[in-house]
Tab-separated table of C-alpha atoms in Angstrom:
chain	number	residue	atom	x	y	z
A	243	MET	CA	0.000	0.000	0.000
A	244	PHE	CA	1.578	3.307	-1.022
A	245	LEU	CA	0.724	6.937	-1.799
A	246	ILE	CA	1.189	8.481	-5.243
A	247	LYS	CA	1.463	12.270	-5.070
A	248	VAL	CA	-0.685	14.108	-7.592
A	249	ALA	CA	1.187	16.854	-9.524
A	250	GLY	CA	0.397	20.373	-8.283
A	251	ASN	CA	-1.192	21.555	-11.540
A	252	PHE	CA	-3.434	18.465	-11.568
A	253	GLN	CA	-4.576	18.485	-7.907
A	254	GLN	CA	-7.484	20.891	-8.371
A	255	GLU	CA	-8.729	19.087	-11.477
A	256	LEU	CA	-8.555	15.661	-9.833
A	257	GLY	CA	-9.763	16.981	-6.462
A	258	CYS	CA	-7.108	15.311	-4.300
A	259	ASP	CA	-3.463	15.570	-3.219
A	260	PHE	CA	-2.637	11.862	-3.202
A	261	ILE	CA	-3.910	8.612	-4.670
A	262	LEU	CA	-3.623	5.619	-2.340
A	263	VAL	CA	-2.837	2.414	-4.252
A	264	ILE	CA	-3.380	-0.976	-2.597
A	265	ASP	CA	-2.039	-4.051	-4.372
A	266	THR	CA	-2.865	-7.580	-3.205
A	267	GLU	CA	0.180	-8.811	-5.153
A	268	GLY	CA	-1.855	-11.705	-6.477
A	269	LEU	CA	-4.788	-13.654	-5.120
A	270	LYS	CA	-4.952	-17.400	-5.702
A	271	ALA	CA	-1.160	-17.530	-5.708
A	272	PRO	CA	0.211	-20.973	-6.748
A	273	GLU	CA	2.511	-21.112	-3.695
A	274	LEU	CA	-0.503	-20.691	-1.384
A	275	ALA	CA	-2.831	-23.021	-3.269
A	276	LYS	CA	-1.535	-26.121	-1.462
A	277	LEU	CA	-2.241	-24.650	1.976
A	278	GLU	CA	-5.472	-25.724	3.669
A	279	ASP	CA	-6.379	-22.159	4.715
A	280	SER	CA	-5.520	-20.395	1.423
A	281	TYR	CA	-9.229	-19.574	0.909
A	282	GLN	CA	-9.224	-17.670	4.191
A	283	HIS	CA	-6.117	-15.653	3.233
A	284	ASP	CA	-7.537	-14.646	-0.167
A	285	ASN	CA	-11.025	-13.871	1.123
A	286	GLU	CA	-9.801	-11.698	3.991
A	287	LEU	CA	-7.394	-9.829	1.730
A	288	ALA	CA	-10.005	-9.244	-0.995
A	289	THR	CA	-12.516	-7.948	1.577
A	290	LEU	CA	-9.957	-5.530	3.005
A	291	VAL	CA	-8.827	-4.203	-0.390
A	292	ILE	CA	-12.282	-3.765	-1.911
A	293	GLY	CA	-13.599	-2.277	1.330
A	294	LEU	CA	-10.919	0.409	1.520
A	295	SER	CA	-11.080	1.389	-2.158
A	296	ASP	CA	-13.164	3.848	-4.156
A	297	ILE	CA	-12.224	1.938	-7.311
A	298	THR	CA	-11.430	-1.770	-7.382
A	299	ILE	CA	-9.728	-3.295	-10.410
A	300	VAL	CA	-10.396	-7.012	-10.545
A	301	ASN	CA	-7.752	-8.655	-12.726
A	302	MET	CA	-9.452	-11.603	-14.374
A	303	ALA	CA	-6.941	-13.620	-16.326
A	304	MET	CA	-8.739	-16.265	-18.353
A	305	GLU	CA	-7.257	-19.072	-16.256
A	306	ASN	CA	-8.465	-17.754	-12.872
A	307	ALA	CA	-11.887	-16.200	-13.654
A	308	THR	CA	-13.807	-18.848	-11.689
A	309	GLU	CA	-11.549	-18.465	-8.644
A	310	MET	CA	-11.960	-14.671	-8.686
A	311	LYS	CA	-15.746	-15.079	-8.636
A	312	ASP	CA	-15.372	-17.300	-5.561
A	313	VAL	CA	-13.481	-14.512	-3.798
A	314	LEU	CA	-16.086	-11.912	-4.820
A	315	GLN	CA	-18.880	-14.026	-3.325
A	316	ILE	CA	-17.287	-13.914	0.106
A	317	VAL	CA	-16.535	-10.190	-0.193
A	318	VAL	CA	-20.224	-9.554	-0.836
A	319	HIS	CA	-21.037	-10.403	2.807
A	320	ALA	CA	-18.958	-7.498	4.118
A	321	PHE	CA	-20.692	-5.012	1.829
A	322	LEU	CA	-24.162	-6.252	2.669
A	323	ARG	CA	-23.385	-5.314	6.270
A	324	MET	CA	-21.940	-1.917	5.277
A	325	GLU	CA	-24.920	-1.066	3.086
A	326	LYS	CA	-26.233	1.426	5.682
A	327	ILE	CA	-23.004	3.463	5.487
A	328	GLY	CA	-23.946	4.366	1.932
A	329	LYS	CA	-20.612	3.804	0.176
A	330	LYS	CA	-20.571	1.803	-3.054
A	331	THR	CA	-17.183	0.784	-4.395
A	332	ASN	CA	-16.740	1.078	-8.144
A	333	CYS	CA	-15.800	-2.270	-9.676
A	334	GLN	CA	-13.735	-2.518	-12.891
A	335	PHE	CA	-13.225	-5.977	-14.419
A	336	VAL	CA	-10.065	-6.306	-16.483
A	337	HIS	CA	-10.050	-9.450	-18.657
A	338	GLN	CA	-6.453	-10.271	-19.537
A	339	ASN	CA	-4.935	-12.251	-22.402
A	340	VAL	CA	-8.083	-11.970	-24.535
A	341	SER	CA	-7.287	-13.289	-27.999
A	342	ASP	CA	-9.896	-11.254	-29.897
A	343	VAL	CA	-10.772	-7.986	-28.157
A	344	SER	CA	-12.973	-6.925	-31.055
A	345	ALA	CA	-15.390	-9.875	-30.689
A	346	HIS	CA	-18.056	-7.644	-29.114
A	347	GLU	CA	-20.972	-10.102	-29.136
A	348	GLN	CA	-18.937	-12.907	-27.574
A	349	ASN	CA	-17.562	-10.553	-24.948
A	350	MET	CA	-21.025	-9.141	-24.200
A	351	ARG	CA	-22.363	-12.681	-23.760
A	352	ASP	CA	-19.540	-13.414	-21.316
A	353	ARG	CA	-20.227	-10.182	-19.417
A	354	LYS	CA	-23.922	-10.977	-19.064
A	355	HIS	CA	-23.105	-14.486	-17.873
A	356	LEU	CA	-20.676	-13.063	-15.286
A	357	LEU	CA	-23.300	-10.584	-14.061
A	358	GLU	CA	-25.949	-13.333	-13.782
A	359	GLN	CA	-23.558	-15.369	-11.635
A	360	LEU	CA	-22.726	-12.361	-9.459
A	361	ASN	CA	-26.449	-11.615	-8.979
A	362	GLU	CA	-27.047	-15.226	-7.918
A	363	MET	CA	-24.224	-14.926	-5.374
A	364	ILE	CA	-25.794	-11.749	-3.973
A	365	LYS	CA	-29.150	-13.475	-3.448
A	366	VAL	CA	-27.528	-16.365	-1.572
A	367	ALA	CA	-25.439	-13.997	0.555
A	368	ALA	CA	-28.402	-11.657	1.227
A	369	ASN	CA	-30.489	-14.615	2.363
A	370	MET	CA	-27.735	-15.658	4.796
A	371	GLU	CA	-27.419	-12.079	6.090
A	372	LYS	CA	-31.213	-11.906	6.654
A	373	LYS	CA	-31.610	-9.155	4.039
A	374	CYS	CA	-34.289	-8.699	1.394
A	375	LYS	CA	-33.747	-11.346	-1.311
A	376	GLU	CA	-34.433	-8.996	-4.225
A	377	MET	CA	-30.904	-7.616	-4.473
A	378	ASN	CA	-28.449	-7.443	-7.358
A	379	PHE	CA	-24.693	-6.984	-7.616
A	380	SER	CA	-25.211	-3.352	-8.676
A	381	ASP	CA	-27.115	-2.650	-5.429
A	382	ILE	CA	-23.961	-2.963	-3.338
A	383	MET	CA	-21.218	-2.195	-5.900
A	384	ASP	CA	-21.102	0.514	-8.556
A	385	TYR	CA	-20.991	-1.665	-11.656
A	386	ASP	CA	-22.070	-0.986	-15.246
A	387	LEU	CA	-22.144	-3.939	-17.629
A	388	GLU	CA	-21.151	-1.774	-20.621
A	389	LYS	CA	-18.592	0.635	-19.120
A	390	HIS	CA	-16.805	-1.352	-16.419
A	391	ASN	CA	-15.373	-4.259	-18.408
A	392	TRP	CA	-12.009	-4.056	-20.166
A	393	TYR	CA	-10.539	-6.595	-22.575
A	394	ILE	CA	-6.756	-6.438	-22.838
A	395	PRO	CA	-4.754	-8.637	-25.194
A	396	ALA	CA	-1.486	-10.356	-24.236
A	397	LEU	CA	1.615	-8.137	-23.895
A	398	TRP	CA	3.632	-10.138	-26.469
A	399	HIS	CA	2.980	-11.230	-30.031
A	400	GLY	CA	3.911	-14.871	-29.621
A	401	LEU	CA	6.356	-16.248	-27.049
A	402	SER	CA	8.822	-13.915	-25.295
A	403	PRO	CA	11.659	-12.903	-25.104
A	404	MET	CA	12.098	-12.709	-28.896
A	405	ALA	CA	8.454	-11.835	-29.625
A	406	PRO	CA	7.596	-8.165	-30.355
A	407	VAL	CA	5.440	-6.095	-27.971
A	408	ASN	CA	1.732	-6.035	-28.819
A	409	LEU	CA	0.673	-2.426	-29.552
A	410	GLY	CA	-2.951	-3.378	-28.821
A	411	TYR	CA	-1.939	-4.041	-25.207
A	412	SER	CA	-0.577	-0.498	-24.729
A	413	GLN	CA	-3.628	1.078	-26.393
A	414	LYS	CA	-6.093	-0.775	-24.145
A	415	VAL	CA	-4.094	-0.038	-20.963
A	416	TYR	CA	-4.004	3.671	-21.936
A	417	GLU	CA	-7.810	3.667	-22.461
A	418	LEU	CA	-8.317	2.116	-19.008
A	419	LYS	CA	-5.957	4.626	-17.360
A	420	LYS	CA	-7.698	7.549	-19.084
A	421	TYR	CA	-11.117	6.272	-17.971
A	422	LEU	CA	-9.967	5.891	-14.348
A	423	PHE	CA	-8.777	9.528	-14.197
A	424	GLU	CA	-12.056	10.724	-15.742
A	425	PHE	CA	-13.925	8.645	-13.179
A	426	LEU	CA	-11.897	10.175	-10.306
A	427	LYS	CA	-12.717	13.669	-11.576
A	428	ASP	CA	-16.442	12.841	-11.576
A	429	CYS	CA	-16.130	11.306	-8.083
A	430	SER	CA	-14.496	14.443	-6.675
A	431	GLN	CA	-17.497	16.504	-7.880
A	432	GLU	CA	-20.042	14.133	-6.314
A	433	ARG	CA	-18.226	13.562	-2.994
A	434	THR	CA	-15.170	15.037	-1.308
A	435	PRO	CA	-12.174	12.680	-1.218
A	436	LYS	CA	-11.323	11.320	2.221
A	437	ASP	CA	-8.759	12.915	4.491
A	438	ILE	CA	-6.624	10.756	6.825
A	439	PRO	CA	-9.066	10.766	9.835
A	440	GLN	CA	-11.992	9.853	7.541
A	441	PHE	CA	-9.967	7.039	5.992
A	442	LEU	CA	-9.106	5.680	9.450
A	443	GLU	CA	-12.791	5.803	10.411
A	444	TRP	CA	-13.649	3.846	7.269
A	445	VAL	CA	-11.011	1.231	8.161
A	446	ARG	CA	-12.672	0.960	11.581
A	447	SER	CA	-16.145	0.524	10.033
A	448	LEU	CA	-14.884	-2.159	7.671
A	449	TRP	CA	-13.152	-4.001	10.517
A	450	ASN	CA	-16.329	-3.946	12.625
A	451	ALA	CA	-18.295	-5.310	9.694
A	452	VAL	CA	-16.080	-8.342	9.118
A	453	LYS	CA	-14.156	-9.081	12.321
A	454	HIS	CA	-16.701	-11.582	13.685
A	455	GLU	CA	-16.926	-13.555	10.455
A	456	LYS	CA	-13.767	-15.686	10.588
A	457	PHE	CA	-15.997	-18.688	9.922
A	458	ILE	CA	-17.233	-17.532	6.526
A	459	PHE	CA	-13.772	-16.607	5.216
A	460	SER	CA	-12.647	-20.222	5.403
A	461	PHE	CA	-15.101	-21.260	2.671
A	462	ARG	CA	-14.623	-21.189	-1.047
A	463	ASN	CA	-17.795	-19.245	-1.754
A	464	SER	CA	-21.261	-18.411	-0.447
A	465	LEU	CA	-22.857	-21.520	-1.954
A	466	VAL	CA	-20.445	-23.721	0.023
A	467	ASP	CA	-21.087	-21.632	3.129
A	468	GLU	CA	-24.880	-21.901	2.788
A	469	ALA	CA	-24.772	-25.670	2.218
A	470	TYR	CA	-22.465	-26.085	5.230
A	471	ASN	CA	-24.757	-23.956	7.422
A	472	GLN	CA	-27.822	-26.003	6.457
A	473	LEU	CA	-25.993	-29.211	7.348
A	474	SER	CA	-24.817	-27.651	10.630
A	475	VAL	CA	-28.412	-26.838	11.591
A	476	LYS	CA	-29.448	-30.436	10.915
A	477	TYR	CA	-26.449	-31.811	12.798
A	478	ALA	CA	-27.268	-29.598	15.820
A	479	GLU	CA	-30.741	-31.223	15.953
A	480	TRP	CA	-29.259	-34.744	15.821
A	481	GLU	CA	-26.639	-33.839	18.425
A	482	TRP	CA	-29.264	-32.433	20.813
A	483	GLY	CA	-31.312	-35.635	20.467
A	484	PHE	CA	-28.200	-37.619	21.480
A	485	ARG	CA	-27.332	-35.254	24.347
A	486	LYS	CA	-30.902	-35.355	25.683
A	487	GLU	CA	-31.250	-39.149	25.505
A	488	ILE	CA	-28.116	-40.060	27.504
A	489	PRO	CA	-28.821	-37.938	30.649
A	490	PHE	CA	-32.359	-39.384	30.683
A	491	TRP	CA	-30.925	-42.912	30.589
A	492	VAL	CA	-28.321	-42.025	33.255
A	493	SER	CA	-31.096	-40.592	35.462
A	494	GLU	CA	-32.945	-43.928	35.313
A	495	LYS	CA	-29.789	-45.763	36.417
A	496	GLU	CA	-29.211	-43.264	39.240
A	497	THR	CA	-32.762	-43.894	40.507
A	498	PHE	CA	-32.129	-47.648	40.341
A	499	ILE	CA	-28.910	-47.258	42.402
A	500	GLN	CA	-30.631	-45.006	44.960
A	501	ASN	CA	-33.343	-47.632	45.507
A	502	GLN	CA	-30.823	-50.380	46.337
A	503	PRO	CA	-30.020	-51.124	50.017
A	504	PRO	CA	-26.486	-49.733	50.650
A	505	ASP	CA	-25.197	-52.966	52.139
A	506	LYS	CA	-26.539	-55.048	49.231
A	507	LEU	CA	-25.048	-53.149	46.256
A	508	ASP	CA	-23.831	-55.550	43.552
A	509	PRO	CA	-19.998	-55.369	43.480
A	510	ASN	CA	-20.144	-55.896	39.667
A	511	LEU	CA	-22.779	-53.159	39.189
A	512	SER	CA	-20.241	-50.661	37.817
A	513	ILE	CA	-18.970	-53.155	35.184
A	514	ARG	CA	-22.525	-54.053	34.153
A	515	LEU	CA	-23.562	-50.393	33.813
A	516	LYS	CA	-20.429	-49.608	31.796
A	517	SER	CA	-21.299	-52.362	29.321
A	518	GLU	CA	-24.920	-51.123	29.032
A	519	ALA	CA	-23.749	-47.525	28.567
A	520	GLN	CA	-21.320	-48.419	25.777
A	521	GLU	CA	-24.067	-50.257	23.904
A	522	LYS	CA	-26.496	-47.351	24.360
A	523	LEU	CA	-23.875	-44.826	23.214
A	524	ARG	CA	-22.993	-46.957	20.190
A	525	GLN	CA	-26.666	-47.063	19.122
A	526	GLU	CA	-27.153	-43.296	19.516
A	527	ALA	CA	-23.901	-42.460	17.679
A	528	GLU	CA	-24.954	-44.852	14.903
A	529	LYS	CA	-28.218	-42.893	14.551
A	530	ILE	CA	-26.297	-39.661	13.915
A	531	LEU	CA	-24.033	-41.318	11.347
A	532	ASN	CA	-27.089	-42.798	9.582
A	533	HIS	CA	-28.778	-39.364	9.545
A	534	LEU	CA	-25.587	-37.892	8.086
A	535	GLN	CA	-25.423	-40.535	5.353
A	536	GLN	CA	-29.111	-40.086	4.485
A	537	TYR	CA	-28.650	-36.308	4.314
A	538	PHE	CA	-25.830	-36.638	1.768
A	539	GLU	CA	-27.998	-39.027	-0.257
A	540	SER	CA	-31.086	-36.764	-0.050
A	541	GLY	CA	-30.193	-34.623	-3.079
A	542	ALA	CA	-30.270	-31.320	-1.166
A	543	ALA	CA	-28.781	-28.315	-2.981
A	544	ASN	CA	-24.989	-28.049	-3.385
A	545	LEU	CA	-24.156	-31.109	-1.260
A	546	HIS	CA	-21.299	-31.996	-3.628
A	547	LEU	CA	-19.580	-28.766	-2.555
A	548	ILE	CA	-19.329	-29.890	1.100
A	549	GLU	CA	-18.507	-33.552	0.548
A	550	LYS	CA	-15.030	-32.979	2.020
A	551	TYR	CA	-16.576	-31.813	5.336
A	552	LYS	CA	-18.498	-35.076	5.776
A	553	GLU	CA	-15.590	-36.659	7.646
A	554	ASP	CA	-15.453	-33.663	10.019
A	555	PHE	CA	-19.045	-34.326	11.075
A	556	ARG	CA	-18.269	-38.037	11.504
A	557	ARG	CA	-15.386	-37.160	13.814
A	558	SER	CA	-17.622	-34.748	15.697
A	559	ALA	CA	-20.192	-37.528	16.290
A	560	ASN	CA	-17.490	-39.872	17.620
A	561	SER	CA	-16.093	-37.102	19.808
A	562	LEU	CA	-19.579	-36.486	21.196
A	563	ARG	CA	-19.902	-40.189	21.968
A	564	ASN	CA	-16.623	-40.121	23.934
A	565	GLU	CA	-17.725	-36.989	25.800
A	566	LEU	CA	-21.074	-38.525	26.819
A	567	GLU	CA	-19.375	-41.808	27.737
A	568	SER	CA	-17.161	-39.944	30.198
A	569	TYR	CA	-20.211	-38.038	31.506
A	570	SER	CA	-22.335	-41.168	32.077
A	571	PHE	CA	-19.484	-43.101	33.751
A	572	SER	CA	-18.810	-40.264	36.191
A	573	LYS	CA	-22.532	-39.780	37.016
A	574	TRP	CA	-23.326	-43.371	38.001
A	575	GLN	CA	-19.986	-43.823	39.787
A	576	GLU	CA	-20.898	-40.729	41.773
A	577	ALA	CA	-24.333	-42.265	42.512
A	578	ILE	CA	-22.692	-45.510	43.737
A	579	HIS	CA	-20.222	-43.474	45.808
A	580	ILE	CA	-23.094	-41.459	47.376
A	581	LYS	CA	-25.038	-44.634	48.144
A	582	LYS	CA	-22.015	-46.200	49.818
A	583	GLY	CA	-21.421	-42.886	51.553
A	584	GLN	CA	-24.992	-42.931	52.894
A	585	HIS	CA	-24.262	-46.297	54.513
A	586	LYS	CA	-21.093	-44.855	56.019
A	587	THR	CA	-22.977	-41.722	57.122
A	588	ASP	CA	-25.641	-43.843	58.830
A	589	SER	CA	-22.881	-45.720	60.689
A	590	VAL	CA	-21.203	-42.436	61.728
A	591	LEU	CA	-24.553	-41.011	62.901
A	592	SER	CA	-25.258	-44.122	64.971
A	593	GLU	CA	-21.755	-44.008	66.475
A	594	TYR	CA	-21.948	-40.318	67.435
A	595	LYS	CA	-25.483	-40.667	68.729
A	596	ARG	CA	-24.171	-43.383	71.044
A	597	LYS	CA	-21.233	-41.149	72.107
A	598	ILE	CA	-23.503	-38.168	72.871
A	599	GLU	CA	-25.841	-40.389	74.889
A	600	GLU	CA	-22.832	-41.681	76.855
A	601	LYS	CA	-21.643	-38.134	77.565
A	602	VAL	CA	-25.142	-37.040	78.661
A	603	ASP	CA	-25.352	-40.080	80.984
A	604	GLY	CA	-21.854	-39.227	82.301
A	605	LEU	CA	-22.890	-35.615	82.986
A	606	LEU	CA	-26.013	-36.762	84.844
A	607	ASN	CA	-24.009	-39.277	86.924
A	608	HIS	CA	-21.435	-36.566	87.754
A	609	CYS	CA	-24.202	-34.244	88.967
A	610	ARG	CA	-25.736	-36.984	91.098
A	611	LYS	CA	-22.428	-37.988	92.705
A	612	SER	CA	-21.379	-34.399	93.408
A	613	ASN	CA	-24.889	-33.674	94.617
A	614	CYS	CA	-25.005	-30.429	92.641
A	615	LYS	CA	-28.005	-29.045	90.834
A	616	LEU	CA	-27.485	-27.120	87.566
A	617	ASN	CA	-29.891	-24.365	86.598
A	618	ASN	CA	-31.074	-24.016	82.976
A	619	ASP	CA	-28.265	-21.645	81.908
A	620	GLU	CA	-25.553	-23.863	83.360
A	621	LEU	CA	-27.107	-26.962	81.831
A	622	GLU	CA	-27.284	-25.278	78.406
A	623	LYS	CA	-23.633	-24.226	78.715
A	624	GLU	CA	-22.557	-27.785	79.554
A	625	LEU	CA	-24.498	-29.160	76.540
A	626	GLU	CA	-22.956	-26.534	74.223
A	627	ASN	CA	-19.429	-27.536	75.349
A	628	MET	CA	-20.243	-31.196	74.869
A	629	TRP	CA	-21.702	-30.559	71.371
A	630	ARG	CA	-18.663	-28.490	70.316
A	631	GLU	CA	-16.261	-31.195	71.444
A	632	THR	CA	-18.237	-33.863	69.581
A	633	LEU	CA	-18.301	-31.878	66.316
A	634	SER	CA	-14.570	-31.168	66.535
A	635	GLU	CA	-13.938	-34.898	66.414
A	636	LEU	CA	-15.771	-35.209	63.052
A	637	SER	CA	-13.803	-34.964	59.787
A	638	LEU	CA	-16.321	-33.021	57.660
A	639	ILE	CA	-15.841	-32.939	53.851
A	640	PRO	CA	-18.206	-30.334	52.333
A	641	LEU	CA	-19.659	-30.807	48.837
A	642	GLN	CA	-17.987	-28.844	46.030
A	643	ARG	CA	-19.989	-25.736	45.198
A	644	ARG	CA	-20.891	-25.300	41.518
A	645	ASN	CA	-20.774	-21.848	39.900
A	646	ILE	CA	-24.024	-22.095	37.959
A	647	PHE	CA	-23.881	-18.498	36.654
A	648	GLU	CA	-20.539	-19.160	34.951
A	649	ASP	CA	-21.719	-22.462	33.522
A	650	VAL	CA	-24.945	-20.972	32.104
A	651	GLU	CA	-23.011	-18.070	30.545
A	652	PHE	CA	-20.471	-20.450	28.978
A	653	GLN	CA	-23.261	-22.631	27.530
A	654	LEU	CA	-25.121	-19.556	26.251
A	655	ARG	CA	-22.072	-18.127	24.467
A	656	ARG	CA	-21.329	-21.517	22.911
A	657	ASP	CA	-24.960	-21.879	21.807
A	658	LEU	CA	-24.893	-18.469	20.063
A	659	ALA	CA	-21.395	-18.827	18.590
A	660	ASP	CA	-22.489	-19.303	14.959
A	661	ARG	CA	-25.470	-16.917	14.815
A	662	GLY	CA	-23.750	-14.243	12.705
A	663	SER	CA	-21.887	-10.996	13.291
A	664	ALA	CA	-24.748	-9.053	14.930
A	665	VAL	CA	-25.112	-11.640	17.702
A	666	TRP	CA	-21.329	-11.911	18.071
A	667	LYS	CA	-21.081	-8.151	18.603
A	668	MET	CA	-23.756	-8.310	21.313
A	669	LEU	CA	-21.870	-11.143	23.028
A	670	GLN	CA	-18.593	-9.191	22.853
A	671	ASP	CA	-20.238	-6.182	24.525
A	672	ALA	CA	-22.160	-8.244	27.101
A	673	LYS	CA	-21.201	-8.115	30.770
A	674	SER	CA	-21.065	-11.093	33.116
A	675	LEU	CA	-24.413	-12.807	33.607
A	676	CYS	CA	-24.377	-11.872	37.316
A	677	ALA	CA	-24.432	-8.172	36.368
A	678	TYR	CA	-27.933	-8.418	34.905
A	679	LYS	CA	-31.025	-8.116	37.074
A	680	THR	CA	-34.319	-9.850	36.391
A	681	GLN	CA	-36.708	-7.224	35.052
A	682	ASN	CA	-40.180	-7.299	33.569
A	683	PHE	CA	-40.110	-7.593	29.778
A	684	LYS	CA	-40.897	-4.400	27.865
A	685	MET	CA	-41.481	-4.352	24.122
A	686	LYS	CA	-39.208	-2.039	22.058
A	687	LYS	CA	-39.232	-0.888	18.422
A	688	GLU	CA	-35.871	-2.508	17.623
A	689	TYR	CA	-37.333	-5.957	18.350
A	690	LEU	CA	-39.338	-5.745	15.091
A	691	ASP	CA	-37.663	-5.844	11.670
A	692	LEU	CA	-39.580	-3.362	9.520
A	693	LYS	CA	-37.207	-3.452	6.521
A	694	VAL	CA	-39.863	-5.407	4.610
A	695	PHE	CA	-41.835	-2.147	4.197
A	696	ARG	CA	-38.981	-0.239	2.534
A	697	GLY	CA	-40.017	1.187	-0.821
A	698	TYR	CA	-43.760	0.635	-0.252
A	699	THR	CA	-46.041	3.451	-1.450
A	700	LEU	CA	-47.988	5.695	0.911
A	701	SER	CA	-51.294	4.171	-0.222
A	702	ILE	CA	-50.645	1.111	1.945
A	703	SER	CA	-49.370	2.955	5.023
A	704	GLY	CA	-52.526	1.841	6.849
A	705	VAL	CA	-51.699	-1.813	6.119
A	706	LYS	CA	-48.149	-1.232	7.360
A	707	GLU	CA	-49.464	0.369	10.573
A	708	PHE	CA	-51.900	-2.517	11.162
A	709	LEU	CA	-49.232	-5.181	10.524
A	710	THR	CA	-46.794	-3.314	12.760
A	711	GLN	CA	-49.296	-3.163	15.649
A	712	GLU	CA	-50.271	-6.800	15.167
A	713	GLY	CA	-46.604	-7.833	15.046
A	714	TRP	CA	-45.950	-5.750	18.174
A	715	HIS	CA	-48.676	-7.511	20.185
A	716	LYS	CA	-47.832	-10.996	18.885
A	717	THR	CA	-44.124	-10.552	19.601
A	718	GLU	CA	-44.839	-9.261	23.108
A	719	ALA	CA	-47.186	-12.187	23.815
A	720	LEU	CA	-44.644	-14.686	22.462
A	721	ALA	CA	-41.819	-13.244	24.604
A	722	LYS	CA	-43.941	-13.302	27.770
A	723	SER	CA	-45.094	-16.883	27.156
A	724	LEU	CA	-41.462	-17.978	26.669
A	725	ILE	CA	-40.426	-16.216	29.898
A	726	GLU	CA	-43.246	-17.945	31.827
A	727	GLU	CA	-42.288	-21.310	30.347
A	728	CYS	CA	-38.605	-20.819	31.288
A	729	ASN	CA	-39.502	-19.690	34.828
A	730	SER	CA	-41.717	-22.732	35.268
A	731	TYR	CA	-38.912	-25.014	34.043
A	732	THR	CA	-36.259	-23.500	36.342
A	733	ASP	CA	-38.622	-23.514	39.357
A	734	GLY	CA	-39.205	-27.215	38.761
A	735	LYS	CA	-35.465	-27.936	38.702
A	736	VAL	CA	-34.702	-25.753	41.744
A	737	ASN	CA	-37.436	-27.382	43.828
A	738	GLY	CA	-36.547	-30.909	42.672
A	739	LYS	CA	-34.265	-33.244	44.627
A	740	ALA	CA	-31.733	-33.775	41.822
A	741	ASP	CA	-28.372	-31.993	41.748
A	742	TYR	CA	-27.604	-29.346	39.084
A	743	ASP	CA	-26.637	-30.676	35.659
A	744	GLU	CA	-25.352	-28.723	32.614
A	745	THR	CA	-27.933	-30.423	30.368
A	746	TYR	CA	-30.572	-28.235	32.103
A	747	CYS	CA	-29.003	-25.201	30.360
A	748	ARG	CA	-29.094	-26.798	26.932
A	749	GLU	CA	-32.685	-27.910	27.427
A	750	LEU	CA	-33.610	-24.391	28.484
A	751	PHE	CA	-32.000	-22.885	25.366
């Protein structure tokens, strides 16, 4: 990135003192192509460059046109989020090494095909960003099918270094350069060029728009991203079914253990439960893998694009199985330990009850022999001393206290991790869960998305008002019913006899 100083006699005409040039020095570089995360590097770089520029020149050599479109798809997401700022980058497509630059009809056909593909990308990206679906490439980038495409022949006639320079190359490059300066002149009349503070503010806006979207940059294009997201939603449903089933099964086994007499617990119970658990976990994991296989055979859109991620989901299912295996083992071993502990506790209680009775009898015998009568205060004092001495002989091991606030917050953040940049920003700004007080729900305007009414005529303002009021009341009623349902659920768990379990959080979400 470097500054080119504009000559003094040209500054007023061009409307600026410097031109800032940013060069990616080649996207889709061959030396990066072998790296697993090369998509992420190219997508992040393209988003940065296009976002900071007033004019973007997209170099489309014939051999990498498809790859450049993949990069543009990802870049689209950043600009959909910056739409409110009101800046539209001008996009110039330079088609290199074109054999016949005069073949206007062929080139026009190619341009229309490129624009159709770009428009399709925008619709997919807009859908993912929860925007209106009726958007085109020209809505977020300043692009004219006729004016903003340049066809430049190869630099050499034949193979270098002996081949002569192609004059057509120089002519076309000069035409492009001339057009860019004319465009900058027009821009300076419509809007004032940025100064340094304004440029820094724009960098900040761009960063805020994309910084929470690391996930999307790792994909080849928006179609891959959308297909992956749809599969992720399905997988989350299968995973929750697995997570919900195992604690329910473990709870049944805990009840069974609690109902056994402590002195008659089967010594092989732990081995038997481990065998049952492994079989149960195998069956549930098999269900997820079957669902995954059926999904890839279902013919859903663009599944071939995410075939390579299939193994990742398989590994995730096996990892989940291992996690729940560890959870179930620890839960029933804890139940067996508690049951054996109850037997030990009963023995300790019986022993100390006997000791206290002996000490009370000893105190009474001492009073009789010494022929002294204790009043109520003295008697109470003697009993307090005796009780303190008895407790000091006990080795008390208190239960470990769970920090439920921290656990709920951790589960909540994990649950919302892939809900898009807006949610991520809210999570980044959120304080600790303990800092929030329980308040009565109040409906606010920002809870309703009224973008659907943009561009409607005044003749249907009454319909808009009615739908807005109806949406207001329905949303308020829905929120209050959810709050009541959650309160009822938590009250049931708090008043129940079972200990806290992290699956309560997931069920609540």
